Coordinates of C-alpha atoms in Angstrom, one line a residue:
X1 CA 0.0 0.0 0.0
X2 CA 1.6 3.3 -1.1
X3 CA 0.9 6.0 1.6
X4 CA 1.5 9.7 1.4
X5 CA 0.6 10.7 4.9
X6 CA 1.6 7.4 6.8
X7 CA 4.6 5.6 7.5
X8 CA 4.0 1.8 8.0
X9 CA 6.5 -0.6 9.7
X10 CA 6.3 -4.2 10.7
X11 CA 8.4 -5.7 13.4
X12 CA 7.2 -9.2 14.0
X13 CA 3.6 -9.3 15.0
X14 CA 3.6 -5.5 15.7
X15 CA 2.6 -2.9 13.0
X16 CA 3.5 0.7 13.8
X17 CA 1.5 3.2 11.8
X18 CA 2.9 6.7 12.0
X19 CA 0.8 9.8 11.1
X20 CA 3.3 11.8 9.0
X21 CA 2.4 15.3 8.8
X22 CA 4.5 16.8 11.3
X23 CA 4.6 20.2 9.7
X24 CA 0.9 20.4 10.4
X25 CA 0.9 18.7 13.8
X26 CA -0.3 15.4 12.2
X27 CA -3.8 17.3 11.6
X28 CA -6.4 15.0 10.2
X29 CA -7.3 15.8 6.6
X30 CA -9.5 13.8 4.4
X31 CA -6.4 12.2 2.6
X32 CA -4.8 11.1 5.8
X33 CA -8.0 9.7 7.2
X34 CA -8.6 7.6 4.0
X35 CA -5.0 6.2 4.1
X36 CA -5.4 5.4 7.8
X37 CA -8.8 3.8 7.3
X38 CA -7.2 1.6 4.5
X39 CA -4.1 0.8 6.7
X40 CA -6.2 -0.1 9.6
X41 CA -8.4 -2.6 7.5
X42 CA -5.2 -4.1 5.9
X43 CA -3.9 -4.8 9.4
X44 CA -7.2 -6.3 10.6
X45 CA -7.1 -8.8 7.8
X46 CA -3.4 -9.6 8.1
X47 CA -3.1 -12.7 10.2
X48 CA 0.7 -11.9 10.8
X49 CA -0.5 -8.7 12.6
X50 CA -1.4 -8.9 16.4
X51 CA -0.8 -5.4 17.5
X52 CA -1.2 -2.1 16.0
X53 CA 0.8 1.0 17.5
X54 CA -0.4 4.2 16.3
X55 CA 2.0 7.2 16.5
X56 CA 2.5 10.7 15.5
X57 CA 5.5 12.1 13.5
X58 CA 7.7 14.9 15.1
X59 CA 8.0 15.8 18.7
X60 CA 5.4 18.5 19.2
X61 CA 2.1 16.7 18.8
X62 CA 0.6 13.2 18.5
X63 CA -2.4 14.8 16.4
X64 CA -3.7 18.1 16.5
X65 CA -7.3 17.2 15.6
X66 CA -9.2 17.9 12.3
X67 CA -7.2 20.0 9.6
X68 CA -9.6 23.2 10.0
X69 CA -7.9 24.8 6.9
X70 CA -9.3 21.9 4.8
X71 CA -12.7 22.1 6.5
X72 CA -13.2 25.7 5.5
X73 CA -13.7 24.7 2.0
X74 CA -16.2 21.8 2.6
X75 CA -20.0 22.0 1.7
X76 CA -22.3 21.2 4.6
X77 CA -22.9 17.6 3.2
X78 CA -19.0 17.1 2.9
X79 CA -18.4 18.5 6.4
X80 CA -21.1 16.0 7.8
X81 CA -19.5 13.0 6.0
X82 CA -16.1 14.2 7.1
X83 CA -17.2 14.2 10.9
X84 CA -18.6 10.8 10.6

């Protein structure tokens, strides 16, 4: 799986997924959330993976929350879908 916003590493039965938007304090945008959902589903269906560790890149924040700059351009329907 090719990811733009995630780093994925396996060490035995442990899969480490790192949110990789340190310049934005790992704020969650639609692209990152899509990749994260896919990565978690992939881990769920991989019998070799027993544990998933979720981490944030950088040393300032694990995750800042939603990327509000992206949210400003959403329609009401898109914002509702984003929040779910």
